[in-house]
XYZ file of C-alpha atoms in Angstrom:
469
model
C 0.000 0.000 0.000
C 2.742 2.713 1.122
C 5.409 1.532 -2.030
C 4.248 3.766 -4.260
C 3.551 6.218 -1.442
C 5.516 9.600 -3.196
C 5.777 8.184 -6.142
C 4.219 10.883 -8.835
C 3.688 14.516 -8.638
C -0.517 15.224 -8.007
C -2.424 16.664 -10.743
C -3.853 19.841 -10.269
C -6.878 19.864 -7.193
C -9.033 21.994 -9.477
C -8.946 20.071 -12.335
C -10.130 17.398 -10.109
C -12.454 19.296 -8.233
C -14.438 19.981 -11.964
C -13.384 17.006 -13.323
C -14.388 13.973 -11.184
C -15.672 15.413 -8.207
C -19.984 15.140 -8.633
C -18.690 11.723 -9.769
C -17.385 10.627 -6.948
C -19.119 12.147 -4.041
C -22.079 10.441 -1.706
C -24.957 10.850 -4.044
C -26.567 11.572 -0.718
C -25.181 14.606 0.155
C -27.181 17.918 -1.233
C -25.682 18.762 -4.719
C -26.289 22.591 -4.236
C -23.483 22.062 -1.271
C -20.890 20.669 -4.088
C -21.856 23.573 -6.201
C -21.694 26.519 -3.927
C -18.452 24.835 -3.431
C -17.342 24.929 -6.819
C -18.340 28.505 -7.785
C -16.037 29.974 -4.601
C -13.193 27.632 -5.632
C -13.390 29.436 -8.727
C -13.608 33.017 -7.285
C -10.790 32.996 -4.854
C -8.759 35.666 -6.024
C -5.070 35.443 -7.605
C -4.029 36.884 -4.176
C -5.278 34.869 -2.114
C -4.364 32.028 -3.770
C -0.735 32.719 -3.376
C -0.931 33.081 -0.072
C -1.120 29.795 0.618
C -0.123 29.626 4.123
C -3.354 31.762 5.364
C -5.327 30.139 7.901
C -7.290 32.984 8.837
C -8.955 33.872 5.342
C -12.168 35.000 4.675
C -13.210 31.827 2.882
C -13.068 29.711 5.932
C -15.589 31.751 8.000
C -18.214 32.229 5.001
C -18.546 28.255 5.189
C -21.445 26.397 7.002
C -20.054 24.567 9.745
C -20.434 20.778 10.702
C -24.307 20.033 11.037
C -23.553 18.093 14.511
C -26.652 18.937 15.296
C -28.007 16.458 12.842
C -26.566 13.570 14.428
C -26.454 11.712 17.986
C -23.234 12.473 19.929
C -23.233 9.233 21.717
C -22.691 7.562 18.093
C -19.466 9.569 16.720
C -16.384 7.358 15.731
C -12.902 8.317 15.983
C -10.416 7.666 13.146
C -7.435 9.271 11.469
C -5.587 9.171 7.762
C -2.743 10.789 6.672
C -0.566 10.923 3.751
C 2.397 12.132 2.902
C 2.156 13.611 -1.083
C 3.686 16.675 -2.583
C 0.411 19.639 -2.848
C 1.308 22.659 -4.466
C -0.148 26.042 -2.617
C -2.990 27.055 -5.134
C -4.495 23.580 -4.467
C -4.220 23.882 -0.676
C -6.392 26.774 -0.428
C -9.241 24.511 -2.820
C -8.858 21.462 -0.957
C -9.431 23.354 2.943
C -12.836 24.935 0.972
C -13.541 21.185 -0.233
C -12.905 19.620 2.873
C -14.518 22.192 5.422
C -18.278 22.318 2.749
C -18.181 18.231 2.143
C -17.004 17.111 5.870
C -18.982 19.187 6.974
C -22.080 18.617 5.480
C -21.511 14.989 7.175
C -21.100 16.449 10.351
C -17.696 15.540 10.800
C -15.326 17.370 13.287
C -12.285 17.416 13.755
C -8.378 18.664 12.937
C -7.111 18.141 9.450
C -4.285 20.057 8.462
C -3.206 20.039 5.102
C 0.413 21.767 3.113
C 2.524 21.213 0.313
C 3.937 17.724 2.581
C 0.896 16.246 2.342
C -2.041 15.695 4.470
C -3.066 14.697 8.028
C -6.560 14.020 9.652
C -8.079 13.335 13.073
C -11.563 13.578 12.876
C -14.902 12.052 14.271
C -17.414 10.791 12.352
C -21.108 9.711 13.082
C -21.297 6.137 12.362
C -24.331 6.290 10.262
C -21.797 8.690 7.992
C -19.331 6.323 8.169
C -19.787 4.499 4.594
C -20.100 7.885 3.023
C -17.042 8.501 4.260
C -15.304 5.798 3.052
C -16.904 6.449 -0.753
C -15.566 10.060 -0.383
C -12.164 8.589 0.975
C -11.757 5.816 -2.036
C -13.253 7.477 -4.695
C -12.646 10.977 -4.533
C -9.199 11.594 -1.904
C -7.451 8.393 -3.170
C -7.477 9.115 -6.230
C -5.747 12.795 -5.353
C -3.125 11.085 -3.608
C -2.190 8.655 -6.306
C -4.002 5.657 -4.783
C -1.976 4.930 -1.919
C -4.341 7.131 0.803
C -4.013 5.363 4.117
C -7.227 3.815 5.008
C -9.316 5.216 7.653
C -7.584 4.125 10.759
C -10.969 3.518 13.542
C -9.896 4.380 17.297
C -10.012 1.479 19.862
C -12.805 3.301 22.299
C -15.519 5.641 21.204
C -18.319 7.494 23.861
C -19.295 10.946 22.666
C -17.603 13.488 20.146
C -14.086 13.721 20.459
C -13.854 17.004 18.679
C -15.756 20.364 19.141
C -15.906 21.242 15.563
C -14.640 21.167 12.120
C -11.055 22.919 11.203
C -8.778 22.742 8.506
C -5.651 24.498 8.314
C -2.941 25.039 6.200
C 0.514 24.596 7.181
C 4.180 24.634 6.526
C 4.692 21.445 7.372
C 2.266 18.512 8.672
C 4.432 18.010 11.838
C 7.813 20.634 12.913
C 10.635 18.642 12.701
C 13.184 21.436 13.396
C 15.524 20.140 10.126
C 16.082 21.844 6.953
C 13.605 19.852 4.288
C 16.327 19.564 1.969
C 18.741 17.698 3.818
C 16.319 14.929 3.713
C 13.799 12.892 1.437
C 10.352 12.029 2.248
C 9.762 9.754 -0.701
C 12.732 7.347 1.252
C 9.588 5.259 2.664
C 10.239 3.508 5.514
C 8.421 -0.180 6.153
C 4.843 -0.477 7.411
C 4.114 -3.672 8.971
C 0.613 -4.484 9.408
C 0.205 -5.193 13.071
C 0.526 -9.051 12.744
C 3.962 -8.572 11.175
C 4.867 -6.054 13.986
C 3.977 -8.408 16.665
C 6.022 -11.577 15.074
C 9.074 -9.365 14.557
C 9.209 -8.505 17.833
C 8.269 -11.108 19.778
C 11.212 -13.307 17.661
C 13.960 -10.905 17.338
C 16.024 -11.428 20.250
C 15.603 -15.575 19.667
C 16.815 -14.471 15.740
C 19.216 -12.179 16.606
C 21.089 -12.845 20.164
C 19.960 -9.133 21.125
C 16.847 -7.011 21.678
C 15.860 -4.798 19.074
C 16.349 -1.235 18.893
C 12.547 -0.049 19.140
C 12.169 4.215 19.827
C 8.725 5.655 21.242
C 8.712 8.669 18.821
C 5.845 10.232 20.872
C 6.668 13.147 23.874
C 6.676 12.548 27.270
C 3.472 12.933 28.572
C 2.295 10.215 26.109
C 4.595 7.482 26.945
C 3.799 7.941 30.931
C 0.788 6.500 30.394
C 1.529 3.604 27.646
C 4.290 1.856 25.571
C 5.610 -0.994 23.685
C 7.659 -3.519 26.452
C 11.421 -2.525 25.767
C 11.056 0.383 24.331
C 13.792 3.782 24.507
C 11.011 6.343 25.312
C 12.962 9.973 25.184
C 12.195 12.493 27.640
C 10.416 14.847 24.732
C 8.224 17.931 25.001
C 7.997 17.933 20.954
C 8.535 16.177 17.816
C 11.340 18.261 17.063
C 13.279 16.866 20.614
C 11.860 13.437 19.333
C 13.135 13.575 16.109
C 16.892 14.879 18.082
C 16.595 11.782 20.514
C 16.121 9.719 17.710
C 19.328 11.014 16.067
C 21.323 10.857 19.141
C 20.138 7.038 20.014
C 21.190 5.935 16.381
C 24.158 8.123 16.167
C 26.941 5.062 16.838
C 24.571 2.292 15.050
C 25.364 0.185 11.807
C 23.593 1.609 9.076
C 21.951 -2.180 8.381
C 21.388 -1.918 11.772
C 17.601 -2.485 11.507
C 15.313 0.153 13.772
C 12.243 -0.156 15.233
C 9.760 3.143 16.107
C 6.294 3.709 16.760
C 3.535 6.599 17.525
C -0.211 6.850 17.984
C -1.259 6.768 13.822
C 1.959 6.187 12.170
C 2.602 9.832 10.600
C 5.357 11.086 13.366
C 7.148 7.132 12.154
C 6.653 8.136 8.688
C 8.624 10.972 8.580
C 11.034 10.148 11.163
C 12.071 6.965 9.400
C 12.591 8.677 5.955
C 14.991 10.727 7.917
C 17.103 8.084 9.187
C 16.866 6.377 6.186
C 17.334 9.745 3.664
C 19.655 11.696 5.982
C 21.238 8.849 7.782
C 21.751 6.061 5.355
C 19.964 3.319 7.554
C 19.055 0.596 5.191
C 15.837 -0.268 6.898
C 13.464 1.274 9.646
C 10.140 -0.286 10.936
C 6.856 1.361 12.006
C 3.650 -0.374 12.760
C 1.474 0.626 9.932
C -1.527 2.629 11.847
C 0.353 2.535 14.743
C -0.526 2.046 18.086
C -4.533 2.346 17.412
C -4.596 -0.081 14.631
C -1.958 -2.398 16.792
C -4.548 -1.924 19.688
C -7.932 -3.219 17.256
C -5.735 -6.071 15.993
C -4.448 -7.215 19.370
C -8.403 -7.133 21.002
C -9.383 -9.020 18.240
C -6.366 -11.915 19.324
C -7.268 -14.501 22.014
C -3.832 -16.891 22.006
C -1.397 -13.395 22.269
C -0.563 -11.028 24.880
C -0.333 -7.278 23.641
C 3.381 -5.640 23.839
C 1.936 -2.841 24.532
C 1.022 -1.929 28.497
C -1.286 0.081 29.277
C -3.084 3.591 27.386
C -2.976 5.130 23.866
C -2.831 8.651 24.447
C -4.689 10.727 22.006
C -4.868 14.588 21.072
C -8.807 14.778 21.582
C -11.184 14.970 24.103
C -11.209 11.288 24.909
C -7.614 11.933 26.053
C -6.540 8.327 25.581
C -7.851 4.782 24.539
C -7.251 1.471 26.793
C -5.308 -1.235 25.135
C -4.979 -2.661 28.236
C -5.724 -2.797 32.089
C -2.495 -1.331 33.274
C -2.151 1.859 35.320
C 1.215 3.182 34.520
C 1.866 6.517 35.946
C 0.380 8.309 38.998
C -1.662 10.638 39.909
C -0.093 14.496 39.970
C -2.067 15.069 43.740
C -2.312 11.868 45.647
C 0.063 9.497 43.873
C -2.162 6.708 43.206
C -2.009 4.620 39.871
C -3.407 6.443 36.885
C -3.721 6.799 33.632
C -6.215 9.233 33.396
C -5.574 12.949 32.026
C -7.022 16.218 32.506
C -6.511 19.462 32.011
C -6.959 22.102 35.056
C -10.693 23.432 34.723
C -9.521 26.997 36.168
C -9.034 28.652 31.853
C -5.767 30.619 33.022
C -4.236 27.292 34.219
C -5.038 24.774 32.192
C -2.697 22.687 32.617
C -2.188 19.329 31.583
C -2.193 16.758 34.930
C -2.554 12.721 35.257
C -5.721 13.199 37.957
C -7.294 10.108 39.088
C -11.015 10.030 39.175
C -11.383 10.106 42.775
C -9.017 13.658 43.249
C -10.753 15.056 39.685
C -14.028 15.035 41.348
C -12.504 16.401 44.995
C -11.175 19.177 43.546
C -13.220 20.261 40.776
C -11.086 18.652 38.118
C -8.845 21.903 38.773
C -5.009 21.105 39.411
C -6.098 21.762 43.568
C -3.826 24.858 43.559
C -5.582 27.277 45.963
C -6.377 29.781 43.486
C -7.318 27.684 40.878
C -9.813 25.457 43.155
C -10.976 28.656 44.945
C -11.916 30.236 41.469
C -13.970 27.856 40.056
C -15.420 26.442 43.710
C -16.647 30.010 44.095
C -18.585 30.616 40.807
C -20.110 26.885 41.060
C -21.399 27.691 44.080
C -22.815 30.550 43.500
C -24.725 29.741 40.346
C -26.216 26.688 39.446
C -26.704 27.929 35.889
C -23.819 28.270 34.260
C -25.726 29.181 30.786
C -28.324 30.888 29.695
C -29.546 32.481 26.282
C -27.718 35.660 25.950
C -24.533 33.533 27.177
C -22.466 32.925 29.795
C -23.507 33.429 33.642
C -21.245 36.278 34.315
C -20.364 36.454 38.326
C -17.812 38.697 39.789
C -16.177 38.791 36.508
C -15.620 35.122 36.167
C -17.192 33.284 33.695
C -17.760 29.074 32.882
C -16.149 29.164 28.727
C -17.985 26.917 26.216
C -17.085 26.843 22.758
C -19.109 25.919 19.655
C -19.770 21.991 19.545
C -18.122 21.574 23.411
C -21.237 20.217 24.789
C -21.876 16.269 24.949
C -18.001 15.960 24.053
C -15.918 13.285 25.693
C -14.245 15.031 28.954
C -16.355 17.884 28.716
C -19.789 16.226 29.338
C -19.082 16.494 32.999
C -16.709 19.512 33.372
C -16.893 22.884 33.137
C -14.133 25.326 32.522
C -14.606 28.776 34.587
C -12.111 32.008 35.036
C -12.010 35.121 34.221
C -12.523 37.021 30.233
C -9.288 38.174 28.975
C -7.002 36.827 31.786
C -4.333 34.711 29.996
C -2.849 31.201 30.528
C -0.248 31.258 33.247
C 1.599 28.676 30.934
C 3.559 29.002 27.956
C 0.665 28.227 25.200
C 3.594 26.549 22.556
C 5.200 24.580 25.437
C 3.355 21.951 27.329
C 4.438 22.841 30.621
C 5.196 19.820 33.028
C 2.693 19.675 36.178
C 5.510 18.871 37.725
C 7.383 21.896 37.450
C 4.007 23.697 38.653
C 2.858 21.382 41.234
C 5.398 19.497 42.481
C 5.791 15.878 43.184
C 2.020 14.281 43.644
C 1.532 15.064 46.833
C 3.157 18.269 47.199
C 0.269 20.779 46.296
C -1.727 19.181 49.020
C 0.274 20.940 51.184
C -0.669 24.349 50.457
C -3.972 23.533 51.984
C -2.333 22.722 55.500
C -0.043 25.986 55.165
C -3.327 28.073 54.427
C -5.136 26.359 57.770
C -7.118 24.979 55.245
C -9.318 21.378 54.875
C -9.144 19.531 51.966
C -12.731 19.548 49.954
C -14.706 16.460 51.021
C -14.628 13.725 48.504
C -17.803 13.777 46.342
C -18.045 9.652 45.815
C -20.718 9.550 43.507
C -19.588 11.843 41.195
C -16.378 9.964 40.647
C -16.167 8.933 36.897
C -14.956 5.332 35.618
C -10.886 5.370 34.596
């Protein structure tokens, strides 16, 4: 599937777009949709056409946004596809007007972002829009990409929404790899082995070789605290870029046959980092798990004689935060310690930051971080109003203010949480760094202690409010 993977040069998205597009689209969706789309994609003007790194534009707010009012929450699927595919800039801008008018009008949410790399989506769908989806994927998006379109990759767990709303936005690059793009070549495709093949390679390398095989976790930090593949070099990584130095750094002193291992959530961050190592490095051959860790996790629950290699949680940029491939709790929670694998982010807007909180503590404290402030903040508006909406908008108190956004409601991790501080008061918190809780709140444990210092008890514990891991 990925051989021929950069092999040709797309043709031109609007000669596509006129050519073969009422073709191959749903025959369900409402033609005038396709041809509102058509007659903008012909208006955008010569300027903003060669802007093509505008993700602000015009044409992005005058389109209808996902009808998710259409569809039942509780029935949304998450998936993801990416590809990696040369675009040129005029057929950007067409494609984000294509994507944001036809996804849309499935109700799809969602973050695709799309630039002259390639493509790379993470979207929910509602499952009865789920074979439409897969028409508009094979018959109209493969076809773009030369064929080779990675197949919609399903998520392991589901509930509600796990997206807000519908964006698509144009980048430099699909993922920031910190490296000049010339000193490498993305059509150097690394190997995708379907799950099956992962799990026999692995399982029999040390037998076949005398030695364990160099496998790298290509995901940050925060993501392999919670879950990873046994024997695995997981670097101590904020971003991709410090992944993608960790990764040069472990293979430095290596044979170039030396044969290397690597893994991440879909499979793009593996993509790219193996044509590196391959392009830039001369390796001779580098392995990723084709889908990654999601599609290892639906092949491994469908196996009843093997034991997964991977321990423990998926993490996942959405609102589900995460998807179980297996029982294990493997880090702890940031304010009593106790196994976890369960994140959330601080409920107080100016924190917001990112904490493994255990459902017992989440529901003590407000699913706030338990920093005086921030608990005091948002314990103080909840009690004080029981509404925290109404018509007109927000309940306003004292200044301070529960946030919603469009599409936040009935979301996974939202259903039961509401975010309150104050308009116009920033994050505390770098916004392009995910600060460490630790450097904020100390060892788990440590915050706790602020209450004593302050004379203060600790919130009762609200038992039946605590949510399942």
């Amino acid at each position: 599937m990925f051989r021929r993977l950069f092999s040709q040069q797309s043709t031109l998205l609007r000669k596509t777009v006129h050519s073969k597009t009422l073709a191959a689209f749903p025959k369900a969706l409402a033609p005038t949709v396709l041809q509102i789309t058509m007659s903008k994609c012909s208006e955008i003007p010569a300027l903003q056409q060669a802007n093509a790194f505008s993700t602000t534009s015009a044409l992005e707010r005058n389109f209808p946004v996902s009808k998710i009012e259409n569809y039942d929450s509780s029935t949304y699927k998450t998936l993801a596809f990416y590809k990696f595919h040369p675009l040129t800039k005029p057929e950007l801008e067409a494609l984000k007007e294509k994507l944001l008018a036809d996804f849309g009008e499935l109700g799809i949410v969602g973050r695709i972002y799309i630039s002259t790399e390639g493509i790379n989506a993470q979207i929910a769908c509602p499952e009865e829009c789920l074979p439409k989806l897969q028409v508009y994927h094979d018959e109209y998006l493969k076809p773009m990409f030369d064929g080779d379109l990675m197949d919609l990759n399903i998520g392991t767990e589901h509930g509600k929404r796990s997206f807000r709303a519908l964006h698509v936005r144009i980048r430099k690059q699909l993922i920031a790899d910190g490296l000049d793009p010339s000193t490498y070549d993305l059509t150097n495709v690394p190997s995708h082995l379907s799950p099956a093949e992962w799990h026999e390679k692995l399982t029999t390398y040390e037998e076949k070789h005398g030695k364990k095989p160099i496998l790298i976790d290509m995901r940050n930090h925060y993501e392999s605290k919670i879950g990873f593949f046994d024997g695995a070099i997981c670097p101590d990584a904020d971003t991709y870029k410090d992944s993608i130095t960790a990764m040069n750094d472990i293979c430095d002193n290596l044979p170039r046959d030396q044969e290397i291992f690597m893994y991440c959530t879909g499979g793009i961050r593996c993509t790219k980092a193996g044509a590196i190592l391959q392009s830039a490095s001369g390796f001779d051959t580098v392995h990723l798990v084709e889908g990654g860790i999601t599609s290892y996790g639906r092949w491994i629950e469908e196996q009843k004689d093997k034991e997964s290699l991977f321990r423990g949680k998926n993490f996942t940029f959405d609102a589900r935060m995460g998807e179980k491939i297996t029982d294990e709790l493997l880090g702890k929670c940031q304010l009593c310690g106790e196994p976890c694998n369960r994140y959330q982010n601080c409920s107080h807007a100016s924190c917001n930051i990112l904490m493994l909180c255990c459902p017992s503590c989440s529901s003590q404290f407000l699913n706030t971080c338990a920093r005086l402030q921030c608990y005091d903040t948002v314990h103080e508006f909840m009690d004080s109003t029981k509404e925290h909406y109404h018509p007109a908008g927000p309940v306003l108190v004292d200044g301070v203010r529960a946030f919603t956004k469009q599409g936040e409601k009935n979301m996974d991790a939202t259903s039961n949480r509401v975010v309150i501080g104050k308009k116009g008061v920033s994050c505390d918190h770098e916004h392009t760094r995910r600060t460490r809780a630790i450097e904020v709140l100390g060892e788990p444990g440590e915050v706790l202690k602020e209450w004593a210092k302050a004379g203060r008890d600790l919130p009762p514990k609200h038992m039946n409010d605590i949510n399942a891991q």
